[in-house]
Amino acid sequence: MRTRTRRRLQVVFAPHLPESSCEFVIRKEGVFGIEPHSHGFIVTHNTHSSSPIQHSNYGVHHPKNIISLHHNSPPHPPSFACPDLSHPPPRLLRPLRRSAAVVVVVVDPVPSPDPEFRLLIGILTLPNRYARRHLLRHVYSLQQPTSPSSVARVDVRFVFCNVTDEVDATLVALEAARYGDVVVLGCDESMNTGKTYTFFASLPDMLDGDGGDGSTTSRRAPYDYVMKTDDDTYFRLDRLVTSLRGQPTEDFYYGAGLPFADPKFPPFMLGMGYILSWDLVEWIATSDIPRKNAVGPEDMLTGKWLNTGNKARNRYNTVPYMYDYKGPTSGDFLVDTIAVHQLKENSRWAHTLKHFNLHRSGATLPPLDSTRSKVAPKVSAMVVHKTQVLPLSSDVPVSAAVTKKPLSEFQLQSFIASCNPIAASSYVGSSDALTTRVTREPDFRLLIGVLTRADLYERRHLLRLVYALQMANLTAHVDVRYVFCRLYKDDQRILVPLEIMQHDDIIILDCEENLNDGKTYTYFSSIAKLYGGGSGAEGGRRPPYDYVMKADDDLFVRLLTLIESLRPMPRDDMYYGAVIPCDSMDPFRDYMSGMGYILSWDLVEWIGSSEAVRNKSAGVEDMLTGEWLRTAGKGKNRFNAKPAMYDFPIPVPIDACSHGFVPDTVAVHRLKDNPNGPPP
């Protein structure tokens, strides 16, 4: 029987926070944080304080940059209920120290029951398929389990052989740091030259599950089942979990059997996705049978290994509930579908997700107004004895659609996440992230609106990685939002709502997609209406933001440098950016480059209310912004950020606006291709 040392966990608690904002920071072997969960609250361990806390849909998993668990650590941390500290049970909570801002308590961990089984899903993919990985992250993190979370723990990992391209190496490293769900095997990147064998054979060493005493006989396997699947397969996790309940956990082989073969004992399972019990994974790692016969059609080979070794006597054929995509109509999908394969295009993903979303039991369409939010993004959750207490992530959702049309035909509620993701917004004014988030007022509040197009999924995912990894220890509150006009394609109406529910960082404007036909005006004027509502000097309240930035989606902003640059700037009548023409350094001469410029909140409100601006909204957008301000005598406080804001030299500088990287860079523009990465 496994034994572990009981740990006393020192907890910093901010009293009187609303239950939905319950937060703990525990000083012990990294950071633990409590976040809302669909079945209560869970505590998760994070090895890097700036990384997001990760959850599986049916339990908790332990994020790592690469899936290589410490041998002396349990494969996942214990779960806890979020305690009601208004009436703390004496046995559970014992106050150690009370101060003006925090109560420090000791929590005696009460582990949640072990799940019935643990499943690792390995999605075999390629390093450069960024958009597909992010789509799959959406799909699996937003599936709400219909069974209790104690039924199964499901972990999803993305598996490839080597990252040989320098660009991919950088971007995959960002993914690993942000999500901790990447496995790099060290093999030749080819589906039928041993990749599947290497995946299974590598797992026992990577996931050594002994209890710290060196014993291999008393340990519990880290997983009961391991799945190999393709990156064009969609699994309905609730149906998958239900079909696995009560199945043998030894000598077990699960999947869609070869058609026209024995349905009760198929010779092999199709490669769209199949499952082996852990003992078979260990056998593959140690047997000469698969090692000497690793090259060939991978699904056929897996069956051949098992048949030759007289293994997998327990076989479960999922036919007809795992099948290839047939078409977009309701008749093309089965009610009890477990998986759909060959979703190689976004349109197929959209058809599949829409069908299973709208045909769930009890699913109804949301009211039209549910796609619209006018709540301003509050920064401080509360004040305790003049000390501000900030929740782990931004505490008010900010995604909004000014138009009611795009999301109305998609049932958002049935995709509610099991846990809230870390949004791309942050303010932590203390460098000691392991100790407390009770800190001072942020220096200022900045909204960065990245103007992009709905179809550019991969670019948004890259920008989320870039900005999320910069959010720790900022002294200003920064929100990053992705802004585009109305959705006009069927797949957009499905995939964009997935992004909204996962990241809560999209603003959909009531306009036709354009560059110089009023989109920038619509952005600024909509922001004023969306987050205004009596704020500012006339309303007598502090505005929701001090500054609003318009940025292109090929612009990389170094947030720390930008914040330092903005810190001494006036909060009113302020216009900041890289002045045009390129050979000028005079911010009052013309206008700021459209790569990215910043207006103070009063100017944003003025744009939203000015008839003169509204009547002259079409034209080259950055020139127009400068003209609006100049004609009205606005923007008297101007700051030219050159040479710290500049164009990437492609391939060499073409004018004074483009040059190589400089140490105090604020922003780099024209990063239209992934090789043009951010400066060091």
XYZ file of C-alpha atoms in Angstrom:
680
model
C 0.000 0.000 0.000
C 1.338 3.413 -0.912
C 2.101 5.842 1.866
C 2.888 9.522 1.598
C 4.088 12.091 4.062
C 1.310 14.356 5.237
C 2.012 17.976 4.370
C 0.895 21.024 6.326
C 0.073 23.723 3.817
C 0.356 27.377 4.782
C -2.457 29.296 3.147
C -2.894 33.014 2.629
C -6.585 33.865 2.509
C -8.173 37.180 1.554
C -11.346 37.388 3.718
C -14.790 38.389 2.480
C -14.077 37.706 -1.173
C -17.223 36.560 -2.977
C -17.400 32.794 -3.221
C -16.876 32.845 -6.978
C -13.574 34.653 -6.429
C -12.247 32.352 -3.727
C -8.461 32.326 -3.906
C -5.698 30.701 -1.936
C -1.974 30.942 -2.389
C -0.082 28.161 -0.612
C 3.611 28.478 0.159
C 4.781 24.916 -0.358
C 6.697 23.440 -3.286
C 5.348 25.945 -5.796
C 1.961 27.604 -6.029
C -1.425 26.135 -5.375
C -4.537 28.066 -6.328
C -8.222 27.415 -5.820
C -10.456 28.223 -8.761
C -14.172 27.663 -9.417
C -14.943 24.173 -10.686
C -18.194 22.702 -11.943
C -18.293 20.353 -8.957
C -17.057 22.734 -6.275
C -13.523 24.000 -5.946
C -10.255 22.235 -6.604
C -6.682 22.887 -5.602
C -4.040 22.402 -8.267
C -0.268 22.464 -8.164
C 1.722 24.650 -10.511
C 5.503 24.440 -10.790
C 5.827 27.956 -12.195
C 3.850 30.743 -10.620
C 3.332 32.527 -13.930
C 1.968 29.454 -15.712
C -1.745 28.753 -15.900
C -3.377 26.261 -13.596
C -4.431 23.291 -15.683
C -7.456 21.062 -15.235
C -8.728 18.011 -17.014
C -12.435 17.822 -17.610
C -12.915 14.896 -15.252
C -10.379 15.713 -12.587
C -7.072 17.423 -12.019
C -3.779 17.020 -13.801
C -0.324 18.243 -13.012
C 1.036 20.666 -15.634
C 4.601 20.197 -16.783
C 6.605 21.831 -19.527
C 7.251 18.336 -20.848
C 5.297 15.336 -19.619
C 7.951 13.892 -17.326
C 6.660 13.554 -13.792
C 9.033 13.559 -10.819
C 9.470 10.013 -9.571
C 8.833 10.998 -5.974
C 5.697 12.986 -6.713
C 2.152 11.718 -7.036
C 0.927 12.024 -10.630
C -1.555 14.689 -9.551
C -2.238 16.700 -6.391
C -5.101 16.058 -3.983
C -8.404 17.885 -4.352
C -10.018 20.010 -1.670
C -13.342 21.659 -1.171
C -13.197 25.440 -0.921
C -13.839 25.953 2.809
C -16.458 28.307 4.161
C -14.285 30.477 6.375
C -17.245 32.411 7.753
C -17.933 29.360 9.969
C -14.696 27.356 9.855
C -14.759 23.842 11.299
C -12.238 23.817 14.182
C -10.576 20.635 12.937
C -10.133 21.882 9.391
C -8.958 25.457 9.860
C -6.675 26.763 12.589
C -5.794 30.492 12.400
C -2.083 31.164 12.794
C -1.904 34.904 12.336
C -4.334 37.727 11.619
C -3.391 41.007 9.997
C -5.230 43.968 8.533
C -5.416 42.389 5.116
C -5.077 38.633 5.362
C -5.843 35.660 7.524
C -3.242 32.886 7.469
C -4.625 29.430 8.191
C -3.533 25.819 8.053
C -5.638 23.451 5.986
C -5.482 19.765 6.768
C -5.774 18.207 3.308
C -8.742 15.912 2.833
C -8.042 14.044 -0.423
C -10.946 13.492 -2.762
C -11.812 9.894 -3.633
C -9.680 8.326 -6.325
C -11.371 8.284 -9.729
C -12.622 4.958 -11.025
C -9.966 5.070 -13.727
C -7.348 7.319 -15.289
C -7.028 7.817 -19.033
C -4.177 9.444 -20.941
C -5.106 10.613 -24.440
C -2.060 11.004 -26.672
C -2.860 12.973 -29.821
C -0.202 12.232 -32.428
C 0.361 15.389 -34.438
C 3.093 17.542 -36.019
C 4.946 20.505 -34.488
C 3.662 23.057 -37.012
C -0.034 22.256 -36.524
C -0.564 25.055 -34.014
C -4.120 25.925 -34.978
C -5.244 22.307 -34.735
C -3.755 21.904 -31.250
C -5.459 25.052 -30.026
C -8.766 23.926 -31.493
C -8.427 20.580 -29.730
C -7.609 22.356 -26.462
C -10.855 24.293 -26.848
C -12.840 21.186 -27.682
C -11.646 19.105 -24.738
C -11.443 21.793 -22.071
C -14.952 23.047 -22.856
C -16.694 19.682 -22.729
C -18.759 19.656 -19.589
C -18.809 16.222 -17.967
C -22.240 14.768 -17.341
C -20.746 12.328 -14.833
C -19.255 13.311 -11.467
C -15.622 14.376 -11.643
C -14.673 11.369 -9.497
C -15.581 8.948 -12.296
C -12.468 9.450 -14.399
C -9.390 11.562 -14.751
C -8.684 12.374 -18.399
C -5.411 13.994 -19.460
C -4.784 15.158 -23.018
C -1.260 15.445 -24.428
C 0.009 16.400 -27.893
C 2.718 14.074 -29.155
C 5.336 14.520 -31.858
C 8.789 13.147 -32.506
C 11.280 15.965 -32.930
C 11.162 19.731 -33.248
C 13.876 20.289 -35.820
C 12.782 23.614 -37.276
C 14.119 26.635 -35.373
C 10.827 28.514 -35.661
C 8.801 25.549 -34.448
C 11.226 25.075 -31.554
C 10.523 28.604 -30.322
C 6.764 28.444 -30.730
C 6.414 24.941 -29.297
C 8.436 26.087 -26.287
C 5.865 28.852 -25.767
C 3.088 26.256 -25.878
C 4.893 24.013 -23.430
C 5.444 26.887 -21.015
C 1.829 28.009 -21.255
C -0.081 24.727 -21.382
C 2.305 22.002 -20.231
C 0.695 19.440 -22.532
C 3.406 18.685 -25.107
C 5.311 15.397 -25.413
C 8.452 15.248 -27.592
C 9.516 11.642 -28.192
C 12.834 11.854 -30.025
C 12.105 9.810 -33.149
C 11.636 10.221 -36.887
C 8.514 12.265 -37.611
C 6.483 9.783 -39.653
C 3.270 8.030 -38.788
C 4.306 4.593 -40.039
C 8.016 4.442 -39.217
C 7.789 3.748 -35.519
C 6.178 6.847 -33.998
C 3.315 4.932 -32.397
C 5.688 2.312 -31.028
C 7.942 5.031 -29.580
C 4.931 6.727 -27.978
C 3.776 3.617 -26.132
C 7.290 2.376 -25.334
C 8.359 5.731 -23.856
C 5.480 6.128 -21.419
C 6.504 3.731 -18.607
C 9.825 5.523 -18.094
C 8.250 8.962 -18.423
C 5.414 8.160 -16.063
C 7.107 6.101 -13.372
C 4.355 5.868 -10.799
C 6.164 4.466 -7.785
C 5.341 5.990 -4.419
C 8.809 7.254 -3.612
C 10.059 4.103 -1.882
C 11.568 2.623 -5.041
C 9.094 -0.223 -5.034
C 7.618 -1.331 -8.317
C 5.350 -3.973 -6.872
C 3.330 -1.731 -4.548
C 2.915 1.156 -6.938
C -0.277 2.035 -8.745
C 0.062 2.636 -12.460
C -0.116 6.338 -13.357
C -2.901 5.531 -15.822
C -5.302 2.646 -16.239
C -5.660 3.265 -19.962
C -3.645 4.987 -22.686
C -5.159 6.151 -25.964
C -3.388 6.822 -29.240
C -5.473 9.064 -31.490
C -5.145 11.279 -34.560
C -5.426 15.069 -34.558
C -8.445 14.920 -36.876
C -10.547 12.872 -34.441
C -13.153 14.386 -32.121
C -14.039 12.446 -28.974
C -17.136 13.074 -26.899
C -15.582 12.628 -23.499
C -18.805 11.873 -21.665
C -19.625 9.027 -24.057
C -16.032 7.799 -23.990
C -15.960 7.723 -20.198
C -19.339 6.004 -20.027
C -18.229 3.304 -22.468
C -15.082 2.620 -20.405
C -16.824 2.296 -17.045
C -16.789 -1.267 -15.838
C -14.340 -2.442 -18.488
C -11.307 -4.561 -17.528
C -8.200 -2.597 -16.629
C -5.844 -5.384 -17.708
C -5.149 -7.012 -21.066
C -7.682 -4.637 -22.631
C -7.869 -3.313 -26.212
C -10.563 -0.777 -27.190
C -11.489 0.920 -30.467
C -13.286 0.687 -33.777
C -12.558 -2.800 -35.056
C -11.603 -3.615 -38.617
C -14.803 -3.742 -40.683
C -15.865 -7.129 -42.038
C -13.811 -8.871 -39.342
C -14.984 -10.653 -36.214
C -16.882 -7.876 -34.375
C -16.301 -9.505 -30.988
C -12.576 -10.044 -31.451
C -11.301 -7.762 -34.243
C -7.696 -8.372 -35.342
C -6.901 -4.672 -34.871
C -8.538 -1.347 -34.086
C -8.538 1.488 -36.605
C -5.938 4.214 -36.095
C -8.465 7.037 -35.609
C -8.192 6.254 -31.901
C -7.684 3.131 -29.807
C -6.978 2.373 -26.154
C -4.661 -0.068 -24.401
C -4.654 -0.950 -20.730
C -1.499 0.074 -18.868
C -0.139 -3.469 -18.612
C -0.146 -3.707 -22.411
C 1.722 -0.403 -22.642
C 4.362 -1.798 -20.274
C 4.533 -4.989 -22.330
C 5.141 -2.994 -25.534
C 7.974 -1.153 -23.791
C 9.749 -4.381 -22.794
C 8.883 -6.901 -25.523
C 11.021 -7.687 -28.555
C 7.898 -8.415 -30.605
C 6.894 -4.751 -31.185
C 10.479 -3.461 -31.024
C 11.542 -5.625 -33.970
C 8.386 -4.931 -35.956
C 7.771 -1.210 -35.468
C 7.629 -0.053 -39.105
C 4.425 -0.269 -41.112
C 0.770 0.821 -40.904
C 0.636 1.663 -37.220
C -2.878 0.476 -36.386
C -2.404 -2.864 -38.132
C 0.969 -3.299 -36.401
C -0.506 -2.709 -32.955
C -3.023 -5.479 -33.541
C -0.278 -7.727 -34.934
C 1.902 -7.214 -31.827
C -0.945 -8.117 -29.530
C -2.024 -11.124 -31.574
C 1.534 -12.465 -31.856
C 2.090 -12.068 -28.131
C -1.290 -13.598 -27.290
C -2.258 -10.344 -25.611
C -5.424 -8.231 -25.365
C -7.831 -11.044 -24.676
C -10.343 -8.400 -23.557
C -11.403 -6.463 -26.650
C -14.151 -3.877 -26.959
C -15.354 -2.948 -30.430
C -16.952 0.515 -30.569
C -18.385 0.117 -34.078
C -20.630 1.836 -35.144
C -20.125 4.642 -32.612
C -16.646 5.591 -33.821
C -16.734 6.441 -37.522
C -15.426 8.679 -40.291
C -17.133 11.988 -41.001
C -20.028 11.487 -43.406
C -21.616 14.892 -43.916
C -23.049 18.016 -42.256
C -26.662 16.952 -41.745
C -28.184 15.505 -38.593
C -28.666 12.158 -40.297
C -24.916 11.851 -40.744
C -24.300 11.567 -36.977
C -25.362 8.883 -34.505
C -26.994 9.727 -31.194
C -24.526 7.705 -29.123
C -21.442 8.751 -31.063
C -18.140 8.292 -29.234
C -15.802 9.723 -31.892
C -15.840 11.228 -35.373
C -12.746 10.935 -37.586
C -11.377 12.687 -40.688
C -12.157 16.215 -39.487
C -9.373 17.669 -41.590
C -11.051 21.008 -42.381
C -12.483 23.608 -40.028
C -15.852 23.275 -41.746
C -16.058 19.608 -40.708
C -15.155 20.488 -37.129
C -17.832 23.181 -37.164
C -20.523 20.816 -38.478
C -19.619 18.159 -35.921
C -19.413 20.477 -32.936
C -22.620 22.249 -33.874
C -24.504 18.980 -34.189
C -23.454 17.523 -30.849
C -23.902 20.864 -29.135
C -27.437 21.476 -30.394
C -28.601 17.872 -30.059
C -27.693 17.339 -26.440
C -30.474 16.404 -24.103
C -32.277 19.550 -23.001
C -30.206 21.904 -25.143
C -31.938 25.166 -25.995
C -30.780 28.248 -27.780
C -29.715 31.180 -25.626
C -31.638 34.444 -25.788
C -30.226 36.929 -28.266
C -29.136 39.292 -25.510
C -26.837 36.632 -24.059
C -24.286 37.521 -26.728
C -23.938 41.037 -25.420
C -22.125 42.335 -22.378
C -21.830 45.939 -21.241
C -20.188 45.275 -17.902
C -17.055 47.339 -17.453
C -14.003 45.322 -16.399
C -13.630 45.947 -12.687
C -10.085 45.574 -11.466
C -10.417 45.544 -7.700
C -12.671 42.883 -6.263
C -12.889 44.661 -2.928
C -10.965 46.744 -0.434
C -10.000 45.338 2.952
C -8.631 47.929 5.381
C -7.492 50.143 2.504
C -5.619 47.256 0.884
C -6.806 45.978 -2.475
C -7.381 42.296 -3.001
C -7.148 41.025 -6.561
C -8.380 37.631 -7.737
C -6.150 35.205 -9.596
C -7.334 36.306 -13.019
C -9.406 39.215 -14.287
C -12.586 39.043 -12.274
C -15.180 40.184 -14.793
C -15.622 38.686 -18.253
C -14.964 41.271 -20.925
C -15.732 39.403 -24.147
C -18.634 41.036 -25.861
C -20.434 41.216 -29.149
C -21.887 44.587 -30.013
C -23.963 42.853 -32.638
C -26.478 40.211 -31.571
C -26.308 38.143 -34.744
C -23.104 36.060 -34.778
C -23.662 33.825 -31.765
C -27.432 33.524 -31.745
C -27.563 30.153 -33.481
C -24.969 28.521 -31.266
C -25.926 27.105 -27.885
C -23.217 28.505 -25.637
C -24.510 27.267 -22.306
C -24.000 23.575 -22.966
C -20.282 24.153 -23.516
C -19.676 25.768 -20.127
C -16.129 25.046 -19.044
C -15.367 22.785 -16.131
C -12.903 25.370 -14.903
C -12.155 28.982 -15.697
C -9.056 29.603 -17.817
C -6.539 32.260 -16.995
C -7.553 35.237 -19.094
C -5.079 37.378 -20.977
C -5.201 40.110 -18.390
C -3.150 40.619 -15.308
C -2.096 42.831 -12.497
C 0.201 41.581 -9.759
C 2.035 44.407 -8.105
C 4.273 42.248 -5.937
C 7.320 40.365 -7.148
C 6.672 37.655 -4.562
C 3.973 35.715 -6.378
C 4.349 32.818 -3.944
C 3.256 34.892 -0.980
C 0.241 37.071 -1.628
C -1.835 38.935 -4.142
C -2.844 41.610 -1.675
C -1.205 44.648 -3.204
C -1.493 48.268 -4.143
C -3.561 50.007 -6.800
C -2.246 49.442 -10.344
C -0.356 52.333 -11.871
C -2.892 52.516 -14.692
C -5.289 50.410 -16.739
C -4.637 49.633 -20.395
C -6.869 47.909 -22.947
C -5.011 46.521 -25.973
C -7.384 45.896 -28.861
C -5.762 43.701 -31.510
C -7.631 44.324 -34.757
C -7.705 41.071 -36.700
C -10.040 38.852 -38.722
C -12.215 35.987 -37.545
C -10.426 33.447 -39.765
C -6.987 34.090 -38.259
C -7.264 31.487 -35.495
C -3.592 30.549 -35.435
C -2.434 34.157 -35.136
C -4.741 34.756 -32.152
C -3.477 31.629 -30.426
C 0.134 32.710 -30.947
C -0.592 36.173 -29.565
C -2.327 34.642 -26.544
C 0.808 32.644 -25.811
C 3.060 35.665 -26.258
C 1.046 37.934 -23.978
C 0.030 35.373 -21.362
C 3.684 34.607 -20.693
C 4.392 38.302 -20.076
C 1.577 38.904 -17.593
C 3.350 38.066 -14.335
C 4.309 40.917 -12.021
C 2.996 43.780 -14.116
C 2.484 47.010 -12.209
C -0.376 48.029 -14.495
C -3.630 46.267 -15.289
C -3.470 45.105 -18.919
C -6.303 43.475 -20.870
C -5.722 42.064 -24.356
C -8.762 41.675 -26.597
C -9.084 40.472 -30.201
C -11.358 42.630 -32.325
C -13.065 41.848 -35.606
C -16.301 42.546 -37.440
C -19.372 40.372 -37.903
C -19.005 36.650 -38.469
C -20.081 35.643 -41.948
C -19.035 31.982 -42.350
C -20.683 28.927 -40.837
C -17.465 27.606 -39.310
C -16.755 31.009 -37.731
C -20.132 30.929 -35.993
C -19.083 27.713 -34.263
C -15.336 28.056 -33.715
C -15.278 31.694 -32.577
C -17.795 31.043 -29.767
C -15.499 28.227 -28.616
C -12.711 30.792 -28.328
C -14.968 33.190 -26.447
C -15.933 30.567 -23.908
C -12.378 29.371 -23.465
C -10.528 32.694 -23.409
C -13.174 35.404 -22.947
C -11.065 37.865 -24.935
C -12.971 38.590 -28.161
C -14.932 41.675 -29.167
C -17.162 41.399 -32.240
C -17.990 44.755 -33.810
C -21.169 45.615 -35.685
C -19.500 46.228 -39.046
C -18.449 44.543 -42.251
C -14.855 43.310 -42.158
C -12.582 46.005 -43.566
C -9.286 47.775 -43.004
C -9.853 51.393 -43.983
C -13.629 51.657 -44.195
C -14.463 52.544 -40.620
C -13.348 49.538 -38.571
C -11.015 51.573 -36.354
C -13.715 54.185 -35.754
C -16.195 51.425 -34.906
C -13.652 49.938 -32.487
C -13.043 53.131 -30.526
C -16.675 54.266 -30.534
C -17.901 50.808 -29.491
C -15.368 50.604 -26.655
C -16.635 53.935 -25.347
C -20.209 52.634 -25.320
C -19.373 49.136 -24.140
C -17.296 50.165 -21.134
C -18.491 53.743 -20.609
C -21.908 54.154 -19.062
C -21.281 57.247 -16.973
C -17.625 56.691 -16.236
C -15.022 59.415 -16.353
C -15.284 63.009 -15.235
C -18.957 63.466 -16.103
C -20.023 60.290 -14.365
C -17.918 61.026 -11.314
C -16.238 57.619 -11.417
C -12.857 56.470 -12.552
C -12.969 55.272 -16.166
C -12.629 51.516 -16.770
C -9.332 52.151 -18.580
C -6.831 54.982 -18.539
C -5.578 54.124 -22.024
C -6.900 52.228 -25.040
C -4.557 50.840 -27.690
C -5.329 49.935 -31.281
C -2.820 47.318 -32.500
C -2.350 45.235 -35.633
C -2.201 41.446 -35.346
C 1.341 41.432 -36.748
C 2.595 43.604 -33.878
C 4.507 42.191 -30.901
C 4.356 44.376 -27.786
C 6.773 43.979 -24.885
C 4.410 44.737 -22.045
C 6.955 45.571 -19.346
C 8.713 48.085 -21.584
C 5.421 49.596 -22.722
C 4.257 49.998 -19.124
C 7.481 51.723 -18.136
C 7.127 54.019 -21.126
C 3.516 54.908 -20.257
C 4.011 55.314 -16.511
C 4.942 59.045 -16.591
C 2.453 59.889 -19.342
C -0.575 62.148 -18.715
C -3.895 60.349 -18.319
C -5.837 62.926 -20.349
C -5.665 64.183 -23.952
C -2.794 61.744 -24.652
C -1.760 60.319 -28.046
C 1.129 57.796 -28.100
C 2.813 55.838 -30.875
C 5.433 55.809 -33.626
C 5.164 59.044 -35.561
C 4.787 59.086 -39.345
C 6.536 59.989 -41.660
C 9.356 57.619 -40.883
C 12.101 60.240 -40.983
C 10.274 62.472 -38.494
C 10.593 62.457 -34.707
C 8.061 65.265 -34.186
C 4.830 63.800 -32.720
C 2.885 66.960 -33.649
C 3.773 66.888 -37.331
C 1.365 64.264 -38.685
C 0.031 61.095 -37.062
C 1.017 57.843 -35.323
C 1.601 54.689 -37.341
C -1.282 52.235 -37.509
C 0.963 49.416 -36.257
C -0.172 50.406 -32.773
C -1.099 53.655 -31.061
C -2.650 54.608 -27.744
C -5.316 57.140 -26.783
C -6.286 58.252 -23.302
C -9.824 57.327 -22.250
C -11.203 60.868 -22.644
C -10.210 60.820 -26.327
C -11.904 57.444 -26.790
C -15.104 58.844 -25.273
C -14.823 61.904 -27.490
C -14.504 59.737 -30.609
C -17.594 57.823 -29.533
C -19.684 60.985 -29.194
C -18.344 63.227 -31.978
C -20.547 63.701 -35.037
C -17.605 65.116 -36.977
C -15.601 61.942 -36.412
C -18.531 59.697 -37.247
C -19.069 61.528 -40.535
C -15.427 61.057 -41.503
C -14.730 57.457 -40.534
C -13.679 55.979 -43.898
C -10.118 56.296 -45.141
C -6.579 55.295 -44.183
C -7.233 54.590 -40.527
C -4.067 55.877 -38.864
C -4.076 59.069 -40.948
C -7.738 59.615 -40.065
C -7.106 59.257 -36.338
C -4.437 61.933 -36.537
C -6.727 64.144 -38.607
C -9.601 63.802 -36.119
C -7.391 64.942 -33.285
C -5.708 67.737 -35.219
C -8.978 69.204 -36.545
C -10.565 69.232 -33.087
C -7.461 70.473 -31.301
C -7.226 67.213 -29.346
C -4.268 65.089 -28.329
C -2.179 67.940 -26.963
C -0.073 65.472 -24.961
C 1.797 63.458 -27.572
C 4.645 60.988 -27.250
C 6.745 59.537 -30.044
C 7.953 56.033 -29.104
C 10.479 55.757 -31.956
C 12.961 54.164 -32.277
C 11.526 51.704 -29.713
C 8.520 51.008 -31.977
C 9.562 49.908 -35.452
C 8.986 47.615 -38.413
C 10.770 44.303 -38.725
C 13.344 44.564 -41.558
C 12.007 42.208 -44.260
C 14.589 41.113 -45.324
C 16.468 44.383 -44.922
C 15.342 47.839 -43.721
C 13.344 49.629 -46.409
C 12.931 52.991 -44.654
C 13.623 54.765 -41.375
C 10.701 52.957 -39.735
C 12.396 49.554 -40.007
C 15.582 48.405 -38.322
C 17.021 45.563 -36.269
C 16.105 44.708 -32.706
C 17.089 47.215 -30.018
C 17.332 46.569 -26.234
C 14.539 48.953 -25.153
C 12.065 47.750 -27.765
C 8.429 48.573 -27.038
C 6.919 46.955 -30.143
C 7.932 45.269 -33.408
C 5.653 45.415 -36.462
C 5.282 43.415 -39.686
C 5.668 40.004 -38.053
C 3.489 38.471 -40.729
C 5.281 35.125 -40.773
C 6.173 32.932 -37.818
C 9.942 33.076 -38.540
C 9.905 36.791 -37.711
C 9.832 36.131 -33.988
C 9.935 38.588 -31.114
C 13.231 40.110 -30.016
C 15.160 38.468 -27.187
